[in-house]
DNA sequence: TAAATAGTGTCTCTTAGACAATATTAT
DNA sequence: ATAATATTGTCTAAGAGACACTATTTA
């Protein structure tokens, strides 16, 4: 806290809840928006799937805890991550009072550790957002909110490229947007809007795979990303 | 949390941080945007001002804790309140690890208890946002972020009326917006935008005070507010 | 040369901003 | 009548959506 109204303080006079971070990890895999889930082995919700998370250690910040969870599950660091919301209903965990600070992360598929090696041998799996299993705790609510936020952000920022490799083509980026938003977009309007944002630049190179005409490869400008980050709603 | 990655659980194996809620309480008083602060009496930051807040009790939700703090400080219930962000740097409180879930509330000045009677005798005072004292903890950062969010929301929603009494005139509403945004707005464009949102309705009555032509009194439509609430970014 | 994919321009409609005159009341 | 405040409409510029054809490559 900060102050106990009358500014008295005695930690032992209050029971303390547990605090965890849960990280909703999104990626585009096999042409679908997928989320990484962990299978629970014990009560409560044994056998059900859950968003990866864990306790916040006493000496680490919330962001550090979320980044640590992400790295443990995917081996990935330095990807887009933002705080989503804090969920704290008293009965959301049947064991004890647990307040969780939820984050969501966007991870390019090519950056993920091959065998999804968690530090321990917990079973993890990527699930399509449109085909989720039954979820433990209030995690269905958290996932639903994370998707809503991701879709919302796609409409007014250009975070989509955070799910792609460093170099990508505009058709690839548009495809990513269409997968997440669940609707087709007009090529010309999409290109106009994205390029007008000024955060992409051509590499001068082409991607020549597949049958048709090769596509130009783009990257995002580091400076421009700073601009976008400054305008984020959530610090 | 939810799961400890490997789904083992033993609460005693982890130290637990304290969890508090801090509530940034905004109101329009004496023609200024003001925020309610509490003077600290003890170490740390004795004598400095802080955002009102307190521990989350084991049996209450975060929202309930925030609403309780708000009621204790202002006597007000059932006003606009939303979760702002969760701040958890390990050293934000020199006493122990304290994670705070920050909320912000919009309170109509006419609804506030006259003598600002907190349940205890802590000294509280309304400070203009443009003339803040030195603040305890990371509360300057929290206030700054709360103002940013309020200004942002004013631009794409019509939350401004949450700071006004049930009945209000369009010039009063515009004045509230100008105070918060810190800039003059065009009367005609403002009225067009607000009325186009469809969330206000005329009462048929007039406010006849002061010298000039009386102004029409409006209220907000309950149904319309539900619509706006459904479109909120934060659940 | 056929098939596949990448890339481009215009028109329209809506929205937001700039801008000034009239209407209604109290004094 | 004068002062004070409330109310109203138009023009313009910019942004968003609808829409179809040309360009470049591989097989």
Coordinates of C-alpha atoms (C1' of nucleotides) in Angstrom, one line a residue:
Chain A
X1 CA 0.0 0.0 0.0
X2 CA 1.1 3.4 0.8
X3 CA -0.7 4.6 3.8
X4 CA -3.2 3.0 6.1
X5 CA -5.4 6.0 6.2
X6 CA -4.2 6.9 9.7
X7 CA -0.7 6.2 8.7
X8 CA -0.2 3.5 11.2
X9 CA 1.5 0.4 10.1
X10 CA 1.9 -3.1 11.4
X11 CA 2.2 -5.7 8.7
X12 CA 1.4 -8.5 11.1
X13 CA -2.0 -7.1 11.9
X14 CA -3.2 -8.1 8.4
X15 CA -3.3 -11.3 6.7
X16 CA -1.7 -11.0 3.3
X17 CA -3.0 -12.4 0.1
X18 CA -0.7 -14.2 -2.3
X19 CA 0.2 -12.3 -5.4
X20 CA 0.9 -13.9 -8.7
X21 CA 1.4 -12.8 -12.3
X22 CA -0.3 -14.6 -15.1
X23 CA 1.0 -14.1 -18.6
X24 CA -1.3 -14.5 -21.6
X25 CA 1.2 -15.5 -24.4
X26 CA -0.1 -15.0 -27.9
X27 CA 1.5 -16.2 -31.1
X28 CA 0.6 -16.9 -34.7
X29 CA 1.2 -20.6 -35.3
X30 CA -0.1 -22.7 -38.2
X31 CA -2.1 -19.7 -39.4
X32 CA -4.0 -19.3 -36.2
X33 CA -3.9 -17.1 -33.2
X34 CA -2.8 -19.3 -30.4
X35 CA -2.2 -19.0 -26.7
X36 CA 0.1 -21.0 -24.5
X37 CA -1.5 -22.9 -21.7
X38 CA -0.2 -25.2 -19.0
X39 CA -1.9 -28.3 -17.7
X40 CA -2.6 -28.4 -14.0
X41 CA -1.6 -31.6 -12.2
X42 CA -3.0 -30.9 -8.8
X43 CA -6.0 -29.7 -7.0
X44 CA -7.7 -27.4 -7.6
X45 CA -8.7 -27.8 -11.2
X46 CA -6.4 -30.8 -11.7
X47 CA -6.2 -31.8 -15.3
X48 CA -7.5 -28.5 -16.6
X49 CA -5.6 -25.9 -18.5
X50 CA -4.4 -22.6 -17.1
X51 CA -2.6 -19.5 -18.1
X52 CA 1.1 -19.8 -17.2
X53 CA 1.9 -17.8 -14.1
X54 CA 3.5 -17.9 -10.7
X55 CA 4.3 -16.1 -7.5
X56 CA 5.8 -12.7 -7.5
X57 CA 9.1 -12.9 -5.7
X58 CA 9.8 -10.4 -2.9
X59 CA 12.7 -8.7 -4.7
X60 CA 11.4 -8.6 -8.3
X61 CA 9.1 -6.1 -9.9
X62 CA 5.8 -7.2 -11.5
X63 CA 7.2 -6.7 -14.9
X64 CA 10.3 -8.7 -14.1
X65 CA 8.1 -11.5 -12.7
X66 CA 6.0 -11.5 -15.9
X67 CA 9.1 -11.5 -18.1
X68 CA 10.5 -14.4 -16.0
X69 CA 7.4 -16.5 -16.5
X70 CA 7.4 -15.7 -20.2
X71 CA 11.1 -16.8 -20.5
X72 CA 10.5 -19.9 -18.5
X73 CA 7.7 -21.0 -20.7
X74 CA 9.0 -20.0 -24.1
X75 CA 12.6 -19.1 -23.8
X76 CA 11.8 -15.7 -25.2
X77 CA 12.9 -12.3 -23.9
X78 CA 12.5 -8.8 -25.2
X79 CA 9.1 -9.1 -26.8
X80 CA 6.0 -6.9 -26.5
X81 CA 4.4 -7.2 -23.1
X82 CA 2.0 -5.0 -21.3
X83 CA 0.0 -5.1 -18.1
X84 CA -3.6 -6.2 -18.8
X85 CA -5.6 -6.0 -15.6
X86 CA -5.5 -7.2 -12.0
X87 CA -8.0 -9.8 -10.9
X88 CA -8.7 -10.2 -7.3
X89 CA -12.0 -11.7 -6.4
X90 CA -11.8 -13.3 -3.0
X91 CA -12.9 -16.7 -4.2
X92 CA -11.2 -16.9 -7.5
X93 CA -8.8 -19.4 -6.1
X94 CA -10.2 -22.0 -3.7
X95 CA -7.0 -22.5 -1.8
X96 CA -6.4 -19.0 -0.4
X97 CA -6.7 -15.4 -1.4
X98 CA -4.8 -14.9 -4.5
X99 CA -4.6 -11.7 -6.4
X100 CA -3.2 -12.0 -9.9
X101 CA -1.7 -9.2 -12.1
X102 CA -2.3 -10.3 -15.7
X103 CA 0.0 -9.4 -18.5
X104 CA -0.2 -10.2 -22.2
X105 CA 2.7 -10.9 -24.5
X106 CA 3.1 -11.1 -28.2
X107 CA 5.7 -13.6 -29.3
X108 CA 6.9 -14.2 -32.9
X109 CA 6.5 -17.9 -33.7
X110 CA 10.1 -18.1 -35.0
X111 CA 11.4 -16.9 -31.6
X112 CA 9.9 -19.7 -29.5
X113 CA 12.1 -22.5 -28.1
X114 CA 11.6 -25.6 -30.3
X115 CA 10.3 -28.1 -27.7
X116 CA 8.5 -25.5 -25.6
X117 CA 10.9 -26.4 -22.8
X118 CA 9.6 -25.1 -19.5
X119 CA 12.1 -25.1 -16.8
X120 CA 10.2 -28.0 -15.2
X121 CA 8.5 -30.7 -17.1
X122 CA 5.0 -29.2 -16.9
X123 CA 2.9 -30.0 -19.9
X124 CA 2.3 -27.0 -22.0
X125 CA 0.5 -26.6 -25.3
X126 CA -0.5 -24.0 -27.8
X127 CA -4.3 -23.7 -28.2
X128 CA -6.1 -21.8 -30.9
X129 CA -8.1 -18.9 -29.4
X130 CA -11.1 -20.2 -31.3
X131 CA -10.8 -23.7 -29.8
X132 CA -10.0 -23.4 -26.2
X133 CA -10.2 -26.2 -23.6
X134 CA -12.0 -25.8 -20.3
X135 CA -9.9 -23.4 -18.2
X136 CA -9.0 -23.3 -14.5
X137 CA -9.8 -20.5 -12.1
X138 CA -11.2 -17.3 -13.8
X139 CA -8.8 -17.8 -16.7
X140 CA -11.5 -17.9 -19.3
X141 CA -12.4 -14.4 -18.3
X142 CA -8.8 -13.3 -18.4
X143 CA -8.2 -14.8 -21.9
X144 CA -11.4 -13.2 -23.2
X145 CA -10.3 -9.8 -21.9
X146 CA -6.8 -10.2 -23.3
X147 CA -8.2 -11.0 -26.8
X148 CA -10.5 -8.0 -26.6
X149 CA -7.6 -5.8 -25.7
X150 CA -5.4 -7.2 -28.5
X151 CA -8.1 -6.6 -31.1
X152 CA -8.7 -3.1 -29.8
X153 CA -5.0 -2.2 -30.0
X154 CA -4.7 -3.5 -33.5
X155 CA -7.3 -1.0 -34.6
X156 CA -5.5 2.0 -33.4
X157 CA -1.9 1.0 -33.2
X158 CA 0.4 -1.1 -35.3
X159 CA 1.3 -3.8 -32.7
X160 CA 0.6 -6.5 -35.2
X161 CA 4.3 -6.7 -36.3
X162 CA 5.2 -7.8 -32.8
X163 CA 3.9 -11.2 -33.8
X164 CA 6.0 -11.4 -36.9
X165 CA 9.8 -12.0 -37.5
X166 CA 12.0 -8.9 -37.8
X167 CA 11.5 -8.8 -41.6
X168 CA 8.1 -9.3 -43.0
X169 CA 6.0 -8.4 -46.0
X170 CA 2.8 -6.3 -46.0
X171 CA 0.7 -9.3 -47.2
X172 CA 2.0 -11.2 -44.2
X173 CA 1.2 -8.4 -41.8
X174 CA -2.2 -8.0 -43.3
X175 CA -2.8 -11.7 -42.9
X176 CA -1.8 -11.5 -39.2
X177 CA -4.4 -8.7 -38.7
X178 CA -7.0 -10.7 -40.4
X179 CA -6.4 -13.8 -38.3
X180 CA -6.6 -11.8 -35.1
X181 CA -9.6 -9.6 -36.0
X182 CA -11.4 -12.5 -37.7
X183 CA -12.4 -10.5 -40.8
X184 CA -11.0 -9.8 -44.2
X185 CA -9.4 -6.4 -44.8
X186 CA -9.1 -4.4 -48.0
X187 CA -5.5 -4.6 -49.3
X188 CA -5.3 -1.0 -50.5
X189 CA -6.8 0.5 -47.4
X190 CA -4.7 -1.6 -45.2
X191 CA -1.5 -0.7 -46.9
X192 CA -2.4 2.9 -47.0
X193 CA -3.1 3.0 -43.3
X194 CA 0.0 1.0 -42.2
X195 CA 2.4 3.0 -44.4
X196 CA 0.8 6.3 -43.3
X197 CA 1.7 5.4 -39.7
X198 CA 5.3 5.8 -40.7
X199 CA 6.6 3.1 -38.5
X200 CA 7.6 0.7 -41.2
X201 CA 10.5 1.1 -43.7
X202 CA 11.5 -0.9 -46.7
X203 CA 14.6 -3.0 -46.5
X204 CA 15.1 -3.0 -50.3
X205 CA 15.0 -6.8 -50.3
X206 CA 12.3 -9.1 -51.5
X207 CA 10.8 -12.3 -50.3
X208 CA 10.7 -14.8 -53.1
X209 CA 8.9 -17.9 -52.0
X210 CA 5.9 -19.5 -53.4
X211 CA 4.5 -18.9 -56.8
X212 CA 3.5 -15.3 -57.5
X213 CA 5.3 -12.0 -57.6
X214 CA 7.8 -11.5 -54.8
X215 CA 6.8 -9.1 -52.0
X216 CA 8.9 -6.3 -50.5
X217 CA 10.4 -7.0 -47.1
X218 CA 9.8 -4.4 -44.4
X219 CA 11.0 -3.8 -40.9
X220 CA 9.8 -1.5 -38.3
X221 CA 11.8 1.6 -37.4
X222 CA 13.1 1.5 -33.9
X223 CA 12.6 5.2 -33.4
X224 CA 9.0 5.0 -34.6
X225 CA 8.3 2.3 -32.2
X226 CA 9.3 4.6 -29.4
X227 CA 6.7 7.0 -30.6
X228 CA 4.0 4.4 -30.6
X229 CA 5.0 3.2 -27.1
X230 CA 4.8 6.7 -25.8
X231 CA 1.2 6.9 -26.9
X232 CA 0.2 3.6 -25.3
X233 CA -2.7 3.7 -22.9
X234 CA -0.9 1.5 -20.5
X235 CA 2.5 2.3 -19.2
Chain B
X1 CA -1.8 -16.7 -8.8
X2 CA -3.4 -19.6 -10.3
X3 CA -0.8 -22.2 -10.8
X4 CA 2.8 -22.4 -9.7
X5 CA 3.9 -23.7 -13.1
X6 CA 4.3 -27.2 -11.8
X7 CA 1.0 -26.9 -9.9
X8 CA 2.6 -27.4 -6.6
X9 CA 1.3 -25.2 -3.8
X10 CA 2.5 -24.3 -0.4
X11 CA 1.7 -20.8 0.7
X12 CA 4.2 -20.8 3.5
X13 CA 7.0 -21.4 1.1
X14 CA 6.8 -17.8 -0.2
X15 CA 6.9 -14.5 1.6
X16 CA 3.8 -12.6 0.7
X17 CA 3.8 -8.9 -0.3
X18 CA 1.2 -6.6 1.2
X19 CA -1.5 -5.5 -1.2
X20 CA -3.3 -2.2 -1.0
X21 CA -5.7 -0.2 -3.1
X22 CA -5.0 3.5 -3.6
X23 CA -7.9 5.6 -5.0
X24 CA -7.3 8.7 -6.9
X25 CA -10.4 10.8 -6.2
X26 CA -11.1 13.6 -8.6
X27 CA -13.7 16.3 -8.2
X28 CA -14.4 19.7 -9.7
X29 CA -14.3 22.2 -6.8
X30 CA -14.0 26.0 -7.0
X31 CA -13.6 25.8 -10.7
X32 CA -10.6 23.5 -10.6
X33 CA -9.9 19.9 -11.0
X34 CA -8.9 18.7 -7.6
X35 CA -7.7 15.5 -6.0
X36 CA -8.2 14.4 -2.4
X37 CA -5.0 13.7 -0.5
X38 CA -4.2 12.5 3.0
X39 CA -1.4 13.8 5.2
X40 CA 0.9 11.1 6.5
X41 CA 1.7 11.3 10.2
X42 CA 4.4 8.6 10.5
X43 CA 7.5 7.3 8.9
X44 CA 8.0 6.9 6.0
X45 CA 7.2 10.2 4.3
X46 CA 5.8 11.7 7.6
X47 CA 4.2 15.0 6.9
X48 CA 3.9 14.4 3.2
X49 CA 0.7 14.0 1.3
X50 CA -0.5 10.7 -0.2
X51 CA -3.3 9.2 -2.2
X52 CA -5.8 7.7 0.1
X53 CA -5.6 3.9 0.3
X54 CA -5.4 0.9 2.5
X55 CA -5.0 -2.7 2.8
X56 CA -7.2 -5.1 0.9
X57 CA -9.0 -7.3 3.4
X58 CA -8.9 -11.0 2.9
X59 CA -12.6 -11.3 2.2
X60 CA -13.3 -8.3 0.0
X61 CA -12.7 -7.8 -3.7
X62 CA -10.4 -5.2 -5.1
X63 CA -13.3 -3.1 -6.2
X64 CA -15.0 -3.4 -2.8
X65 CA -11.8 -2.3 -1.1
X66 CA -11.5 0.7 -3.4
X67 CA -15.2 1.6 -2.9
X68 CA -14.7 1.3 0.8
X69 CA -11.7 3.6 0.8
X70 CA -13.7 6.1 -1.3
X71 CA -16.6 6.0 1.1
X72 CA -14.4 6.4 4.1
X73 CA -12.8 9.5 2.7
X74 CA -15.7 11.1 1.0
X75 CA -18.9 9.5 2.2
X76 CA -19.8 8.8 -1.4
X77 CA -20.9 5.6 -3.0
X78 CA -22.0 4.6 -6.5
X79 CA -19.8 6.9 -8.5
X80 CA -17.7 6.3 -11.5
X81 CA -14.6 4.3 -10.6
X82 CA -12.3 2.1 -12.7
X83 CA -9.1 0.3 -12.2
X84 CA -6.1 2.3 -13.3
X85 CA -3.0 0.2 -13.0
X86 CA -1.1 -1.9 -10.6
X87 CA 2.2 -0.6 -9.2
X88 CA 4.6 -3.0 -7.7
X89 CA 8.2 -1.9 -7.8
X90 CA 10.0 -3.8 -5.0
X91 CA 11.3 -0.6 -3.4
X92 CA 8.3 1.7 -3.8
X93 CA 7.6 1.4 -0.1
X94 CA 10.6 1.4 2.3
X95 CA 8.8 -0.6 5.0
X96 CA 8.1 -3.8 3.1
X97 CA 7.1 -5.1 -0.2
X98 CA 3.8 -3.4 -1.0
X99 CA 1.9 -3.8 -4.3
X100 CA -0.9 -1.3 -4.8
X101 CA -3.8 -1.6 -7.2
X102 CA -4.6 2.0 -8.2
X103 CA -8.2 3.1 -9.0
X104 CA -9.5 6.4 -10.0
X105 CA -12.9 7.8 -9.1
X106 CA -14.9 10.8 -10.4
X107 CA -17.0 12.4 -7.7
X108 CA -19.5 15.2 -8.2
X109 CA -18.7 18.0 -5.8
X110 CA -22.2 18.2 -4.5
X111 CA -22.1 14.6 -3.3
X112 CA -19.2 15.0 -1.0
X113 CA -19.7 14.9 2.7
X114 CA -19.4 18.4 4.0
X115 CA -16.5 18.1 6.5
X116 CA -14.6 15.5 4.5
X117 CA -15.1 13.2 7.5
X118 CA -12.8 10.3 7.2
X119 CA -13.7 7.5 9.6
X120 CA -10.6 8.5 11.6
X121 CA -9.3 11.9 12.2
X122 CA -6.7 11.9 9.5
X123 CA -6.1 15.2 7.8
X124 CA -7.4 15.3 4.3
X125 CA -7.4 18.1 1.8
X126 CA -8.4 18.7 -1.8
X127 CA -5.5 19.9 -3.9
X128 CA -5.7 21.4 -7.4
X129 CA -4.0 19.1 -9.9
X130 CA -2.0 22.0 -11.1
X131 CA -0.7 22.8 -7.7
X132 CA 0.2 19.6 -6.0
X133 CA 2.3 19.2 -2.8
X134 CA 5.2 16.9 -2.6
X135 CA 3.9 13.4 -2.6
X136 CA 4.8 10.3 -0.7
X137 CA 5.9 7.0 -2.3
X138 CA 5.5 6.8 -6.1
X139 CA 2.2 8.7 -5.8
X140 CA 3.3 11.5 -8.1
X141 CA 3.6 8.9 -10.8
X142 CA 0.2 7.5 -10.0
X143 CA -1.4 10.9 -10.1
X144 CA 0.2 11.8 -13.3
X145 CA -0.9 8.6 -14.9
X146 CA -4.5 9.0 -13.6
X147 CA -4.7 12.5 -15.1
X148 CA -3.4 11.2 -18.4
X149 CA -6.1 8.5 -18.4
X150 CA -8.8 10.9 -17.5
X151 CA -7.9 13.3 -20.2
X152 CA -7.7 10.5 -22.7
X153 CA -11.1 9.1 -21.8
X154 CA -12.7 12.6 -22.1
X155 CA -11.6 12.6 -25.7
X156 CA -13.4 9.5 -26.8
X157 CA -16.1 9.0 -24.2
X158 CA -18.5 11.3 -22.3
X159 CA -17.4 10.5 -18.8
X160 CA -17.3 14.2 -18.0
X161 CA -20.8 14.3 -16.6
X162 CA -19.7 11.9 -13.9
X163 CA -18.2 14.9 -12.2
X164 CA -21.4 16.9 -12.4
X165 CA -24.7 16.7 -10.5
X166 CA -27.6 14.7 -12.0
X167 CA -28.9 17.6 -13.9
X168 CA -26.5 19.9 -15.7
X169 CA -26.4 22.3 -18.7
X170 CA -24.2 21.9 -21.7
X171 CA -22.2 25.1 -20.9
X172 CA -21.5 23.5 -17.5
X173 CA -20.4 20.3 -19.1
X174 CA -18.2 22.1 -21.5
X175 CA -16.7 24.1 -18.7
X176 CA -15.8 20.8 -16.9
X177 CA -14.1 19.5 -20.1
X178 CA -12.1 22.7 -20.4
X179 CA -11.0 22.6 -16.8
X180 CA -9.7 19.0 -17.2
X181 CA -8.2 19.3 -20.6
X182 CA -6.7 22.7 -19.9
X183 CA -7.8 24.2 -23.2
X184 CA -10.8 26.1 -24.6
X185 CA -13.2 24.2 -26.7
X186 CA -15.5 25.5 -29.5
X187 CA -19.1 25.7 -28.3
X188 CA -20.7 24.6 -31.5
X189 CA -18.4 21.6 -32.1
X190 CA -18.6 20.6 -28.5
X191 CA -22.4 20.5 -28.4
X192 CA -22.5 18.7 -31.7
X193 CA -20.1 16.0 -30.6
X194 CA -21.8 15.5 -27.2
X195 CA -25.3 15.4 -28.5
X196 CA -24.3 13.1 -31.4
X197 CA -23.2 10.6 -28.8
X198 CA -26.8 10.2 -27.8
X199 CA -26.2 9.6 -24.1
X200 CA -27.8 12.9 -23.0
X201 CA -31.4 13.8 -23.0
X202 CA -33.2 17.1 -22.3
X203 CA -35.2 17.3 -19.1
X204 CA -37.4 20.1 -20.5
X205 CA -36.4 22.3 -17.6
X206 CA -34.2 25.3 -17.6
X207 CA -31.5 26.5 -15.2
X208 CA -32.2 30.2 -14.5
X209 CA -29.4 31.6 -12.5
X210 CA -27.1 34.4 -13.2
X211 CA -27.7 37.1 -15.8
X212 CA -28.0 35.8 -19.3
X213 CA -30.3 33.5 -21.1
X214 CA -31.3 30.4 -19.2
X215 CA -29.8 27.1 -20.2
X216 CA -31.5 23.8 -20.9
X217 CA -31.0 21.1 -18.3
X218 CA -29.8 17.7 -19.4
X219 CA -29.4 14.4 -17.7
X220 CA -27.7 11.3 -19.0
X221 CA -29.8 8.3 -20.2
X222 CA -29.3 5.3 -17.9
X223 CA -29.5 3.0 -20.9
X224 CA -26.9 4.9 -22.9
X225 CA -24.5 4.8 -20.0
X226 CA -24.7 1.0 -20.1
X227 CA -23.6 1.2 -23.7
X228 CA -20.7 3.4 -22.8
X229 CA -19.7 1.2 -20.0
X230 CA -19.8 -1.8 -22.2
X231 CA -17.3 -0.1 -24.5
X232 CA -14.9 0.7 -21.7
X233 CA -11.4 -0.6 -22.1
X234 CA -11.2 -1.8 -18.6
X235 CA -13.8 -4.2 -17.2
Chain C
dT1 C1' 1.1 -18.3 -71.5
dA2 C1' -1.4 -19.4 -67.5
dA3 C1' -1.7 -19.1 -62.7
dA4 C1' -0.6 -16.9 -58.6
dT5 C1' 0.4 -13.2 -55.8
dA6 C1' 2.0 -8.1 -55.2
dG7 C1' 1.1 -3.6 -55.9
dT8 C1' -1.4 0.7 -57.1
dG9 C1' -5.4 5.3 -57.4
dT10 C1' -9.9 7.4 -57.1
dC11 C1' -14.2 8.5 -55.6
dT12 C1' -17.4 9.2 -51.9
dC13 C1' -18.9 9.7 -47.4
dT14 C1' -18.2 10.7 -42.8
dT15 C1' -16.0 13.3 -39.3
dA16 C1' -13.6 17.2 -37.1
dG17 C1' -12.2 21.8 -37.0
dA18 C1' -12.7 26.7 -38.1
dC19 C1' -15.8 30.3 -37.9
dA20 C1' -20.2 34.5 -36.5
dA21 C1' -24.7 35.7 -36.0
dT22 C1' -29.2 35.3 -33.5
dA23 C1' -32.1 34.3 -29.3
dT24 C1' -33.5 34.9 -24.6
dT25 C1' -33.1 36.4 -20.2
dA26 C1' -31.9 40.0 -16.2
dT27 C1' -30.8 44.6 -15.0
Chain D
dA1 C1' -31.7 49.3 -24.3
dT2 C1' -27.8 47.1 -22.7
dA3 C1' -25.2 43.3 -20.9
dA4 C1' -24.8 38.7 -20.4
dT5 C1' -25.2 34.1 -21.6
dA6 C1' -27.3 30.2 -24.7
dT7 C1' -28.2 28.5 -28.9
dT8 C1' -27.7 27.5 -33.8
dG9 C1' -25.4 26.2 -39.2
dT10 C1' -22.0 26.1 -42.9
dC11 C1' -17.8 25.5 -45.1
dT12 C1' -13.6 23.1 -45.5
dA13 C1' -10.1 19.6 -44.8
dA14 C1' -8.7 15.2 -43.5
dG15 C1' -9.5 10.4 -42.8
dA16 C1' -12.0 5.9 -43.8
dG17 C1' -14.3 2.8 -46.7
dA18 C1' -15.7 0.9 -51.2
dC19 C1' -14.0 -0.5 -55.4
dA20 C1' -10.8 -3.0 -60.1
dC21 C1' -7.0 -3.1 -62.7
dT22 C1' -1.9 -3.6 -63.7
dA23 C1' 2.7 -5.7 -62.6
dT24 C1' 5.9 -9.4 -61.7
dT25 C1' 7.1 -13.7 -60.9
dT26 C1' 7.0 -19.2 -61.2
dA27 C1' 5.5 -23.3 -63.4

